[in-house]
Every structure is written in structure tokens, then in C-alpha cells.
Coordinates of C-alpha atoms in Angstrom, one line a residue:
M147 CA -39.2 -35.9 -39.5
T148 CA -36.8 -33.0 -40.2
P149 CA -33.5 -33.7 -38.5
R150 CA -32.6 -31.2 -35.8
A151 CA -29.8 -28.8 -36.7
P152 CA -26.6 -29.4 -34.8
R153 CA -26.1 -27.1 -31.8
A154 CA -23.5 -24.4 -32.6
A155 CA -20.3 -24.9 -30.7
A156 CA -19.8 -22.5 -27.8
P157 CA -17.2 -19.8 -28.5
P158 CA -13.9 -20.4 -26.8
A159 CA -13.6 -18.8 -23.4
T160 CA -11.6 -15.5 -23.2
T161 CA -8.5 -15.3 -21.1
A162 CA -10.5 -13.3 -18.5
Q163 CA -13.2 -15.9 -18.4
R164 CA -10.8 -18.8 -18.1
L165 CA -8.7 -17.2 -15.3
S166 CA -11.9 -16.1 -13.5
A167 CA -13.1 -19.7 -13.7
I168 CA -9.8 -21.1 -12.3
V169 CA -9.8 -18.6 -9.4
K170 CA -13.5 -19.4 -8.6
S171 CA -12.9 -23.1 -8.7
C172 CA -10.0 -22.7 -6.2
R173 CA -12.1 -20.6 -3.9
D174 CA -14.9 -23.2 -4.1
I175 CA -12.4 -26.0 -3.2
M176 CA -11.0 -24.0 -0.3
R177 CA -14.5 -23.5 1.2
K178 CA -14.5 -27.3 1.9
D179 CA -11.3 -27.1 4.0
R180 CA -11.9 -26.7 7.8
G181 CA -8.6 -24.8 8.3
L182 CA -9.7 -21.8 6.3
N183 CA -12.2 -19.3 7.7
G184 CA -13.6 -16.9 5.1
D185 CA -11.9 -14.8 2.3
V186 CA -9.5 -13.4 4.8
D187 CA -7.9 -16.8 5.0
R188 CA -8.6 -18.0 1.4
L189 CA -7.0 -15.1 -0.5
P190 CA -3.6 -15.3 1.3
M191 CA -3.7 -19.1 0.7
L192 CA -4.3 -18.7 -3.0
T193 CA -1.7 -15.9 -3.1
W194 CA 1.2 -18.0 -1.9
V195 CA 0.3 -20.8 -4.2
M196 CA 0.1 -18.5 -7.2
F197 CA 3.3 -16.7 -6.1
L198 CA 5.3 -20.0 -6.3
K199 CA 3.8 -20.8 -9.7
F200 CA 4.5 -17.3 -10.9
L201 CA 8.1 -17.5 -9.7
D202 CA 8.7 -20.8 -11.4
D203 CA 7.3 -19.5 -14.8
L204 CA 9.5 -16.4 -14.4
E205 CA 12.6 -18.4 -13.6
E206 CA 12.0 -20.5 -16.8
V207 CA 11.8 -17.3 -18.9
H208 CA 15.1 -16.0 -17.3
R209 CA 16.8 -19.4 -17.8
V210 CA 16.0 -19.4 -21.5
E211 CA 17.1 -15.7 -21.9
A212 CA 20.4 -16.6 -20.1
E213 CA 20.9 -19.7 -22.3
L214 CA 20.4 -17.6 -25.5
A215 CA 22.9 -15.1 -24.2
G216 CA 25.4 -17.8 -23.4
K217 CA 25.3 -17.1 -19.7
R218 CA 24.9 -19.3 -16.7
Y219 CA 21.7 -18.9 -14.8
R220 CA 21.3 -19.6 -11.1
P221 CA 17.6 -20.0 -10.1
A222 CA 16.2 -18.5 -6.9
I223 CA 14.7 -21.9 -5.9
E224 CA 16.7 -25.1 -6.5
P225 CA 15.3 -28.6 -7.1
P226 CA 13.3 -30.3 -5.6
Y227 CA 11.6 -27.2 -4.3
R228 CA 10.6 -25.7 -7.6
W229 CA 6.9 -25.6 -8.5
R230 CA 7.6 -28.0 -11.4
D231 CA 9.2 -30.6 -9.1
W232 CA 6.4 -31.1 -6.6
A233 CA 3.2 -29.2 -7.7
G234 CA 3.4 -29.1 -11.5
K235 CA 3.0 -32.8 -12.1
E236 CA -0.4 -34.3 -12.6
D237 CA 0.7 -37.4 -10.6
G238 CA 2.4 -35.3 -7.9
I239 CA 2.3 -35.9 -4.2
T240 CA -1.0 -35.5 -2.4
G241 CA -2.8 -36.0 0.9
E242 CA -0.7 -36.2 4.1
E243 CA 2.5 -36.6 2.0
L244 CA 1.9 -33.2 0.4
L245 CA 1.1 -31.5 3.8
T246 CA 4.2 -33.0 5.3
F247 CA 6.4 -31.8 2.5
I248 CA 5.1 -28.3 2.8
N249 CA 4.8 -27.9 6.6
G250 CA 7.6 -30.2 7.9
Q251 CA 10.9 -29.0 9.3
E252 CA 12.7 -32.1 8.0
V253 CA 11.2 -34.4 5.5
K254 CA 12.1 -37.3 3.1
L255 CA 12.9 -35.8 -0.3
P256 CA 12.7 -37.5 -3.7
G257 CA 15.6 -39.9 -4.0
G258 CA 15.4 -40.9 -0.3
K259 CA 17.5 -38.1 1.1
R260 CA 16.3 -36.0 4.1
G261 CA 16.1 -32.2 4.0
P262 CA 14.0 -29.2 5.1
G263 CA 10.4 -29.1 4.1
L264 CA 9.2 -26.6 1.5
F265 CA 8.4 -23.6 3.8
A266 CA 11.5 -24.3 6.0
Y267 CA 13.7 -24.3 2.8
L268 CA 12.1 -21.1 1.5
R269 CA 12.6 -19.3 4.8
S270 CA 16.3 -20.2 4.7
L271 CA 17.1 -18.6 1.3
Q272 CA 19.8 -15.9 1.3
G273 CA 20.4 -13.4 -1.5
S274 CA 23.8 -12.4 -2.7
E275 CA 23.0 -8.8 -3.6
R276 CA 20.4 -6.0 -3.1
G277 CA 17.1 -6.8 -4.8
D278 CA 17.9 -10.5 -5.0
R279 CA 14.7 -12.5 -5.4
R280 CA 15.8 -15.0 -2.8
D281 CA 15.5 -12.4 -0.1
V282 CA 12.0 -11.5 -1.3
V283 CA 10.9 -15.2 -1.2
R284 CA 12.5 -15.7 2.3
T285 CA 10.7 -12.6 3.7
V286 CA 7.3 -13.6 2.1
F287 CA 7.4 -17.1 3.6
Q288 CA 8.6 -16.0 7.1
G289 CA 5.2 -14.5 7.6
T290 CA 3.2 -17.1 5.7
H291 CA 1.6 -20.3 6.8
N292 CA -0.3 -23.1 5.1
R293 CA -3.6 -23.2 6.8
M294 CA -5.2 -26.0 4.8
L295 CA -5.7 -29.2 6.7
N296 CA -6.8 -31.5 3.7
G297 CA -3.9 -32.4 1.4
Y298 CA -6.2 -33.8 -1.2
L299 CA -8.1 -30.5 -1.5
L300 CA -4.8 -28.7 -1.7
R301 CA -3.7 -31.0 -4.5
E302 CA -6.8 -30.0 -6.4
I303 CA -5.9 -26.3 -6.0
L304 CA -2.3 -26.9 -7.2
D305 CA -3.7 -28.6 -10.4
K306 CA -6.0 -25.7 -11.0
V307 CA -3.3 -23.1 -10.6
N308 CA -1.0 -25.1 -12.8
G309 CA -3.4 -24.0 -15.6
I310 CA -2.3 -20.4 -15.2
H311 CA 0.6 -19.4 -17.6
F312 CA 2.5 -16.5 -16.0
G313 CA 4.8 -16.5 -19.0
S314 CA 1.9 -15.1 -21.1
T315 CA 1.7 -11.3 -21.1
D316 CA -2.1 -11.5 -21.8
E317 CA -2.6 -13.8 -18.8
I318 CA -0.4 -11.6 -16.5
N319 CA -2.3 -8.4 -17.4
T320 CA -5.7 -10.1 -16.9
L321 CA -4.7 -11.7 -13.7
S322 CA -3.3 -8.4 -12.3
H323 CA -6.8 -6.8 -12.7
L324 CA -8.5 -9.9 -11.3
Y325 CA -6.2 -9.9 -8.3
E326 CA -7.1 -6.3 -7.5
S327 CA -10.7 -7.2 -7.5
L328 CA -9.9 -10.1 -5.0
L329 CA -8.1 -7.5 -2.8
R330 CA -11.2 -5.4 -2.7
E331 CA -13.3 -8.5 -1.8
M332 CA -10.9 -9.3 1.0
R333 CA -11.0 -5.7 2.2
D334 CA -14.8 -6.0 2.3
A335 CA -14.6 -9.2 4.3
A336 CA -11.9 -8.1 6.6
G337 CA -13.6 -5.4 8.8
D338 CA -10.8 -3.4 10.4
S339 CA -8.3 -5.0 8.0
G340 CA -9.7 -2.6 5.4
E341 CA -6.8 -0.3 6.6
F342 CA -4.6 -2.1 4.1
Y343 CA -6.6 -0.7 1.2
T344 CA -6.8 2.9 -0.1
P345 CA -9.6 3.6 -2.6
R346 CA -8.2 3.3 -6.1
P347 CA -9.4 6.8 -7.3
V348 CA -7.6 8.4 -4.3
V349 CA -4.4 6.5 -5.2
R350 CA -4.7 7.4 -8.9
L351 CA -5.3 11.1 -8.1
I352 CA -2.3 11.4 -5.8
V353 CA 0.0 9.7 -8.4
E354 CA -1.2 11.8 -11.3
L355 CA -0.9 15.1 -9.4
I356 CA 2.6 14.2 -7.9
D357 CA 3.7 12.8 -11.3
P358 CA 6.7 10.7 -10.4
R359 CA 9.3 10.7 -13.1
L360 CA 11.6 7.9 -14.4
G361 CA 14.9 8.1 -12.4
E362 CA 13.3 9.3 -9.2
A363 CA 13.2 7.2 -6.1
V364 CA 9.6 6.7 -4.9
L365 CA 8.6 5.5 -1.4
D366 CA 5.4 4.4 0.4
P367 CA 6.4 3.9 4.0
A368 CA 3.1 2.3 4.9
C369 CA 2.4 0.5 1.6
G370 CA -0.3 -2.1 2.7
T371 CA -1.1 -4.2 -0.4
G372 CA 1.0 -1.9 -2.7
G373 CA -1.7 0.3 -4.3
F374 CA 0.5 3.4 -4.5
L375 CA 3.5 1.5 -5.8
V376 CA 1.5 -0.3 -8.4
Q377 CA 0.0 3.0 -9.7
A378 CA 3.4 4.7 -9.6
Y379 CA 4.9 1.7 -11.6
E380 CA 2.2 1.9 -14.2
H381 CA 2.6 5.8 -14.4
M382 CA 6.4 5.6 -14.8
K383 CA 6.3 2.7 -17.2
T384 CA 4.7 4.9 -19.8
Q385 CA 7.9 7.0 -19.7
C386 CA 10.2 4.1 -20.7
K387 CA 11.5 4.4 -24.3
K388 CA 14.3 1.9 -24.3
A389 CA 15.5 -1.3 -22.5
E390 CA 17.8 0.7 -20.2
D391 CA 14.7 2.7 -19.0
I392 CA 12.9 -0.6 -18.1
R393 CA 16.0 -1.8 -16.1
R394 CA 16.1 1.5 -14.3
L395 CA 12.5 1.3 -13.3
Q396 CA 12.9 -2.3 -12.2
R397 CA 15.8 -1.6 -9.8
G398 CA 16.2 1.3 -7.4
S399 CA 13.0 3.2 -8.3
L400 CA 10.1 1.9 -6.1
F401 CA 10.4 1.2 -2.4
G402 CA 7.8 0.2 0.2
V403 CA 7.6 -0.6 3.9
E404 CA 5.0 -2.9 5.4
A405 CA 5.5 -4.5 8.8
K406 CA 2.4 -6.8 8.8
P407 CA 2.9 -10.2 7.2
L408 CA -0.4 -10.5 5.4
P409 CA -0.4 -7.2 3.5
Y410 CA 3.3 -7.7 2.9
L411 CA 2.5 -11.0 1.1
L412 CA -0.4 -9.4 -0.8
A413 CA 1.8 -6.4 -1.9
Q414 CA 4.5 -8.7 -3.2
M415 CA 2.0 -10.6 -5.3
N416 CA 0.3 -7.4 -6.5
L417 CA 3.5 -5.8 -7.6
T418 CA 4.9 -8.9 -9.3
L419 CA 1.7 -9.4 -11.2
H420 CA 1.9 -5.9 -12.5
G421 CA 5.4 -6.4 -13.7
L422 CA 7.9 -5.4 -11.0
E423 CA 10.1 -8.5 -10.8
A424 CA 11.8 -8.0 -7.4
P425 CA 9.8 -5.5 -5.3
E426 CA 12.0 -3.7 -2.7
I427 CA 9.6 -3.8 0.3
D428 CA 11.0 -3.6 3.8
S429 CA 9.2 -5.9 6.1
G430 CA 10.1 -3.9 9.3
N431 CA 8.4 -1.0 11.0
A432 CA 9.0 2.2 9.1
L433 CA 9.3 4.1 12.4
R434 CA 12.0 1.9 13.9
F435 CA 14.9 4.2 13.1
P436 CA 15.8 7.3 15.2
L437 CA 14.7 10.3 13.2
H438 CA 18.0 12.2 13.6
E439 CA 19.9 9.2 12.0
I440 CA 18.1 9.5 8.7
G441 CA 20.5 11.3 6.4
D442 CA 20.8 12.3 2.7
R443 CA 21.5 8.7 1.5
D444 CA 18.2 7.6 3.0
R445 CA 16.1 10.3 1.4
V446 CA 13.9 9.9 -1.7
D447 CA 12.4 12.2 -4.3
V448 CA 8.7 11.2 -3.9
I449 CA 6.6 9.9 -1.1
M450 CA 3.0 8.9 -1.6
T451 CA 1.2 7.2 1.2
N452 CA -1.9 6.6 3.4
P453 CA -0.3 6.1 6.8
P454 CA -2.3 4.3 9.5
F455 CA -4.1 6.7 11.9
G456 CA -5.8 6.2 15.2
G457 CA -3.3 3.5 16.1
E458 CA -0.7 3.6 18.9
E459 CA 3.0 2.8 18.8
E460 CA 5.1 1.2 21.6
R461 CA 7.3 3.4 23.7
G462 CA 10.4 2.1 22.1
I463 CA 9.2 3.6 18.8
L464 CA 8.3 6.9 20.4
A465 CA 11.9 7.2 21.7
N466 CA 13.0 7.6 18.0
F467 CA 11.3 11.0 17.9
P468 CA 12.3 14.3 19.5
E469 CA 10.9 14.5 23.1
D470 CA 8.6 17.5 22.3
R471 CA 7.4 15.8 19.1
R472 CA 6.2 12.5 20.6
T473 CA 2.6 11.6 20.2
T474 CA 0.2 8.6 20.4
E475 CA -1.3 9.6 17.0
T476 CA 0.4 7.3 14.4
A477 CA -0.4 9.6 11.5
L478 CA 1.6 12.4 13.1
L479 CA 4.6 10.1 13.6
F480 CA 4.5 9.1 10.0
L481 CA 4.2 12.8 8.9
Q482 CA 7.4 13.5 10.7
L483 CA 9.1 10.5 9.1
I484 CA 7.9 11.7 5.6
M485 CA 9.2 15.2 6.2
R486 CA 12.6 13.8 7.3
K487 CA 12.8 11.3 4.3
L488 CA 12.1 13.9 1.6
R489 CA 15.3 14.8 -0.4
R490 CA 16.7 18.2 0.4
P491 CA 17.3 20.7 -2.5
G492 CA 20.8 20.4 -3.9
A493 CA 21.5 17.0 -2.4
G494 CA 22.9 14.9 -5.2
G495 CA 22.2 17.8 -7.6
K496 CA 18.5 17.2 -7.4
V497 CA 15.5 19.5 -6.6
G498 CA 13.8 19.0 -3.3
G499 CA 11.4 16.0 -2.8
R500 CA 7.6 16.2 -2.8
A501 CA 4.9 14.2 -1.1
G502 CA 1.2 13.4 -1.3
V503 CA -0.2 12.1 2.0
V504 CA -3.7 11.1 3.3
V505 CA -4.3 12.4 6.8
P506 CA -7.3 12.4 9.2
N507 CA -9.1 15.7 10.2
G508 CA -7.6 15.5 13.7
A509 CA -4.1 16.0 12.3
L510 CA -5.3 19.4 10.9
F511 CA -6.8 20.9 14.0
G512 CA -4.8 19.3 16.8
D513 CA -2.8 21.5 19.2
G514 CA 0.2 20.7 21.5
V515 CA 2.6 18.3 19.8
S516 CA 0.4 18.3 16.7
A517 CA 0.8 22.1 16.4
R518 CA 4.6 21.9 16.8
I519 CA 4.8 19.3 14.0
K520 CA 2.6 21.5 11.7
E521 CA 4.8 24.5 12.5
D522 CA 7.8 22.5 11.3
L523 CA 5.9 21.6 8.2
L524 CA 4.9 25.2 7.3
K525 CA 8.4 26.7 8.2
S526 CA 10.6 24.1 6.5
F527 CA 8.4 22.8 3.7
N528 CA 6.0 24.3 1.2
L529 CA 2.5 23.0 2.1
H530 CA 1.0 24.2 -1.2
T531 CA -2.3 22.3 -1.3
V532 CA -4.8 20.7 1.0
V533 CA -7.6 18.7 -0.7
R534 CA -10.6 18.1 1.6
L535 CA -12.3 14.9 0.7
P536 CA -16.1 14.5 1.1
N537 CA -17.9 12.1 3.5
G538 CA -17.6 8.4 3.1
V539 CA -14.6 8.1 0.8
F540 CA -13.1 5.4 3.0
A541 CA -16.6 4.0 3.9
P542 CA -17.4 1.6 5.5
Y543 CA -13.9 1.1 7.1
T544 CA -13.8 4.5 8.8
S545 CA -16.1 7.5 9.0
I546 CA -13.3 9.8 10.0
P547 CA -13.1 12.8 7.6
T548 CA -9.9 12.7 5.5
N549 CA -7.7 15.1 3.6
L550 CA -4.8 15.0 1.2
L551 CA -1.7 17.1 2.0
F552 CA 0.6 18.0 -0.9
F553 CA 4.0 19.5 0.1
D554 CA 7.6 19.8 -1.1
R555 CA 11.0 21.0 0.0
S556 CA 11.1 24.1 -2.3
G557 CA 11.1 26.4 0.7
P558 CA 8.8 27.6 3.5
T559 CA 5.1 27.9 3.0
G560 CA 3.8 31.2 1.7
E561 CA 0.2 30.4 0.7
I562 CA -1.9 27.3 1.2
W563 CA -4.4 26.4 -1.4
Y564 CA -7.5 24.5 -0.3
Y565 CA -9.7 22.5 -2.6
E566 CA -13.0 21.0 -1.3
Q567 CA -14.0 18.0 -3.4
P568 CA -17.9 18.1 -3.6
L569 CA -20.2 15.1 -3.4
P570 CA -22.3 14.3 -6.5
E571 CA -25.6 16.1 -6.8
G572 CA -28.1 14.8 -4.3
R573 CA -25.7 12.6 -2.3
K574 CA -25.0 13.1 1.4
Q575 CA -22.0 10.8 1.4
Y576 CA -20.2 8.0 -0.4
T577 CA -20.9 4.4 0.6
K578 CA -19.5 0.9 0.0
T579 CA -22.0 0.3 -2.7
K580 CA -21.7 3.8 -4.3
P581 CA -18.0 4.7 -3.9
L582 CA -16.0 7.6 -5.2
Q583 CA -15.2 7.4 -9.0
F584 CA -12.1 8.8 -10.5
E585 CA -14.1 10.7 -13.1
E586 CA -15.7 12.7 -10.4
L587 CA -12.2 14.2 -9.7
A588 CA -11.9 15.7 -13.2
D589 CA -12.5 19.3 -12.1
L590 CA -9.8 19.0 -9.4
V591 CA -7.3 17.6 -11.9
A592 CA -8.1 20.4 -14.4
W593 CA -7.8 23.1 -11.6
W594 CA -4.4 21.8 -10.4
N595 CA -2.3 23.5 -13.0
K596 CA -4.7 26.5 -13.6
R597 CA -5.5 27.6 -10.1
E598 CA -8.0 30.3 -9.3
E599 CA -10.3 30.9 -6.4
N600 CA -13.9 29.7 -6.9
E601 CA -16.7 28.1 -4.9
R602 CA -14.5 25.0 -4.2
A603 CA -11.0 26.5 -4.0
W604 CA -9.6 29.2 -1.8
K605 CA -6.2 30.2 -0.4
V606 CA -4.8 31.4 3.0
R607 CA -1.5 32.8 4.0
A608 CA 0.6 30.6 6.2
S609 CA 1.2 33.5 8.6
D610 CA -2.5 33.6 9.3
V611 CA -2.5 30.0 10.3
L612 CA 0.5 30.2 12.6
K613 CA -0.7 31.7 15.9
Y614 CA 1.7 33.0 18.6
D615 CA 1.3 34.8 21.9
P616 CA 3.0 38.1 22.6
Q617 CA 6.1 36.3 23.9
G618 CA 6.5 34.4 20.6
Q619 CA 5.3 31.1 22.0
L620 CA 3.3 28.9 19.6
I621 CA -0.4 28.8 20.5
S622 CA -1.9 26.9 17.6
V623 CA -1.6 25.8 13.9
N624 CA -5.1 25.2 12.7
L625 CA -5.3 23.8 9.2
D626 CA -8.9 22.7 9.5
L627 CA -10.2 25.6 7.6
K628 CA -13.7 25.6 6.3
N629 CA -14.7 26.6 2.7
P630 CA -15.8 30.3 3.0
S631 CA -18.2 29.7 0.1
A632 CA -19.8 26.6 1.7
Q633 CA -23.1 26.6 3.6
N634 CA -22.5 23.4 5.4
T635 CA -22.6 23.5 9.2
L636 CA -22.0 20.8 11.8
E637 CA -25.7 20.2 12.0
H638 CA -25.8 19.0 8.3
L639 CA -23.2 16.3 8.8
P640 CA -24.3 12.7 9.0
P641 CA -24.8 11.5 12.6
E642 CA -21.9 9.0 12.5
Q643 CA -19.5 11.8 11.4
L644 CA -20.8 14.1 14.1
V645 CA -20.1 11.4 16.7
E646 CA -16.6 10.7 15.2
S647 CA -15.9 14.4 15.2
I648 CA -16.8 14.7 18.8
L649 CA -14.7 11.6 19.7
E650 CA -11.7 13.0 17.8
K651 CA -11.8 16.2 19.8
E652 CA -12.2 14.3 23.0
R653 CA -9.1 12.2 22.1
R654 CA -7.1 15.4 21.5
I655 CA -8.2 16.8 24.8
I656 CA -7.0 13.7 26.6
E657 CA -3.7 13.8 24.7
L658 CA -3.2 17.5 25.7
M659 CA -4.0 16.6 29.4
E660 CA -1.4 13.9 29.2
E661 CA 1.2 16.4 27.9
I662 CA 0.3 18.9 30.7
K663 CA 0.6 16.0 33.3
Q664 CA 4.0 15.1 31.9
V665 CA 5.2 18.8 32.1
L666 CA 4.0 19.1 35.7
A667 CA 5.7 15.9 36.7
E668 CA 9.0 17.1 35.2
A669 CA 8.6 20.5 37.0
E670 CA 8.3 18.7 40.3
K671 CA 11.6 16.8 39.8

């Protein structure tokens, strides 16, 4: 009998395969825990665990660098709270002892002493200077909770994550892409939490067209999971030629604001995985400061953002805006903030700031307060381009038609260019399963620096948009201008967009009636 040939050894797993297997194993383990409900709970859980492992690996790299340079290094997290002290050992604590160490306010520490539990300790950290990693850790864990109820399952996850080597550039790059796919999965599972996520092609388009440069301060005042900041970091990193450039990019270049604890945590992890060591993200409400108090030292060169729309702010926030510029539409409040935060020409010897902003259709055609805000935009800023996005770009999270506004502080608006991005041939709208691809934006990118009117692009004079009565009182500022070459009419829109368009107009009518009611009430005083 002829002996059977030995089976060929399986090729070694690639870095991507190995990391994907680790993440999949962790998710499978978490499915067994009664404290977690779906990916909306599982991804944040996995994120804070990976965050602490990442931080410990990064600390070790910096410790070795300091030792080689003959300098003293003070870690952000001290023993026994470092990952290596409680999570990195194969025979480490498990079960109830592990849960108590993580969740407890005061616990028994190794050596018999008593002290704060892990989360209590992390929430007490204080940095000694701006951008200190201790402040980042404190803010992350102030809004983070351990939701797992089984300490043995949690131990299994720690052992799995311990197999990720964040000191390896290859593993970091691979994991950063894997993490972005996890964010998309969580967005898909989150329903209305999809607000935290802007489609990657839209983010990439805005960053490429705005073109942030090394040395400029870049802000996203509603940064969600950090998509714009990650793309800006990657864009500006290609401009770094020497070590000083890298240091410049790492500190004082990228800023974000995100008030909700979950996207704040996800943004921190997203940015650190992509290479930003101490992300400068403010965990407060970007609208919490009175508009008139924002001065030159608070302004930035570039703002790129997809602010929330359709939401409503509390009255205390509205008081931060001029009385005749207060509105329930959050997108319009953010638009005013963005206008105020852009650097003025000549301030600090720099040219004026520039912005790329996602806005809903309602912001374009709204009257009343909306019109006054747009009048400010056209008279004090150069609104040079409006990109009209096709149906379904943000599907399935909203069917509201969206636009991209590009403006700067080079002077008042003379002409406004419009560009209508078409749908692919034969498509009525984008969907979750067939989303927008960046390659489909190639014609827009090519047109950007070589502008001419065509079947997709046209321009209007700002003076034709600003409508006044004979007494000089503002009547309207309608930026919702249709493509003169297009054949589409309202009847050709998808039913859900028709409904949304009608509801949007109804909301504007109600808002105007509230303004009229307020004016009448004041007149009677």
C-alpha cells in the first residue's frame, strides 16, 4: 500500500487574519455575557479593554526611548493599575475578584493595601500640562462603564487582547482599518446612533478639497467617532518631512469636540490607533460658550464637520446666541459657531480660515432666523461652493437630502458655484448595501480647480439670492437652488424623500409661527 503523502502545513496566518480572529473571538465570548446587549454594547466594551492594552504598550515604548536618552520617564498609569500588572499575566485575577478590582470604589490591592478600584483610579488622574495623556484617560473613563457581569468571561477577553502587540507598526495599521469596519458595524446596529458616523467618501472628499496644511489648526466641533480628524491626520502626515514636523502634527494641530461619552471613547481609540498619541478632544458641548466671547485666540484655520441636525438644544445653550439668531435647528447653531471660530484674515499674520460643512436641505431654504444667519454668511464670508449630494448618501440613518457648504473668510460672497453630484447610471438612490463610493466623486474633484459651467455645475450671484423689500428689510435667502439643466421634479423623488421634504417644510412653518408669536408677545409688553 502506497503511504499517504504528508499534508502540507497551512501557511502562517497574516497579521490581518490573526487580528481579525482575535477580535472575532472576543465578540463571541461577549455574546455569552448577560450584561451586554448587541454590538452597541460589545464594541465600547472591547474598545476600553484595547485602549488600556494600547496605552500600556505605548508607555513601554516611551519608557525605553527615555532610558536611551538618559531621561526620567513618568508613566500616565502607575502600578498596580497598568495593564501588565492585572491583565497581562496568564495567571492574573479572574471571576468576582477581577470584577471587584475593576468596578469597586475601594478594593484590596496586591500587597494587602487598600486603594481605589481600577476605574475609580483612572477617573482620578490629573495631567500636569496641556495634552497630557492622563487627562485623556480620565475623561475617557468618566463616561465608560464595565457592563460585563461574568468575570471569568472577561478574563478570557483580557487573555485574547493580550495577544495584540500595539508596539508593532504593522499590527497598529491593520487594527486601525479593522476598527473602522467595527465602527461601521456598530453604526449599522445602532439605529439613530448612526448620527456618529459620516460616510467615509464624504469625509475624504471634504478633506481633499479643503486640503489642511501642516502648521494649521484643524477643528471638528461635532467630531463623533473622529472620522474627519483621522482623515485630516492621514492627509497632513504625508506633508511631514522631518521629526519636528511629526511633533508639530502631534500637538496643537487637530482638535475635536464630542459631548456624548460613547462616541468620545470611540473617537479616542480611533485616533490613537491611527497614530495620534494624545488626541485633544473636548468632552463638553461645543455650543456652551457665548458666541461673543469667542475671540482670535479661540479661532482656527480649518473646520470640517457634519454637525447634528434635527436635534434641539436646551434654553441655556440658546442664550449663548444673539436673540435674533436663536433657533431650534441645531445645524444652524453650529453654522454660527463655525463662522465665529474661523480665523480672521491678518490675525496672527495668517490668511482667513476655511470650512467644509455638511448641512440638511432645510438650512438652505429656511426663512426667518435661518435667513438672517445665511445673510451673515454671504455678507461676511465667501460661500464659494455648494455641493448637492444625491439621494441616500446617509441611508439608512436619514433620508433628509444633504449638501456640502464650502466657505472661507477671504471676503463677502460674490458668486456661488453649485455642483450637483449625480447618481450612478440606472440608480434612484444610494442604499446601505450599495453606498456612495469615493471613485464616483472623481469628476467633482477634477472640476474643483478647473471650474466651468456644465450639466452638473452652475453659478449664481449672491445679490440674486439675497431678497429685500423696498424698505431694505430682509425677505429671504434661498440657497436651495435647482440645477437649471436637470429634468428632475418633485414627482420623481423617492416617496420617503417626498415625505421628508414635506415634513421639513412643516417644521419650518412651525418655527416661523413661534417667532411671530414671540414678536407679538413682546409687542404687547
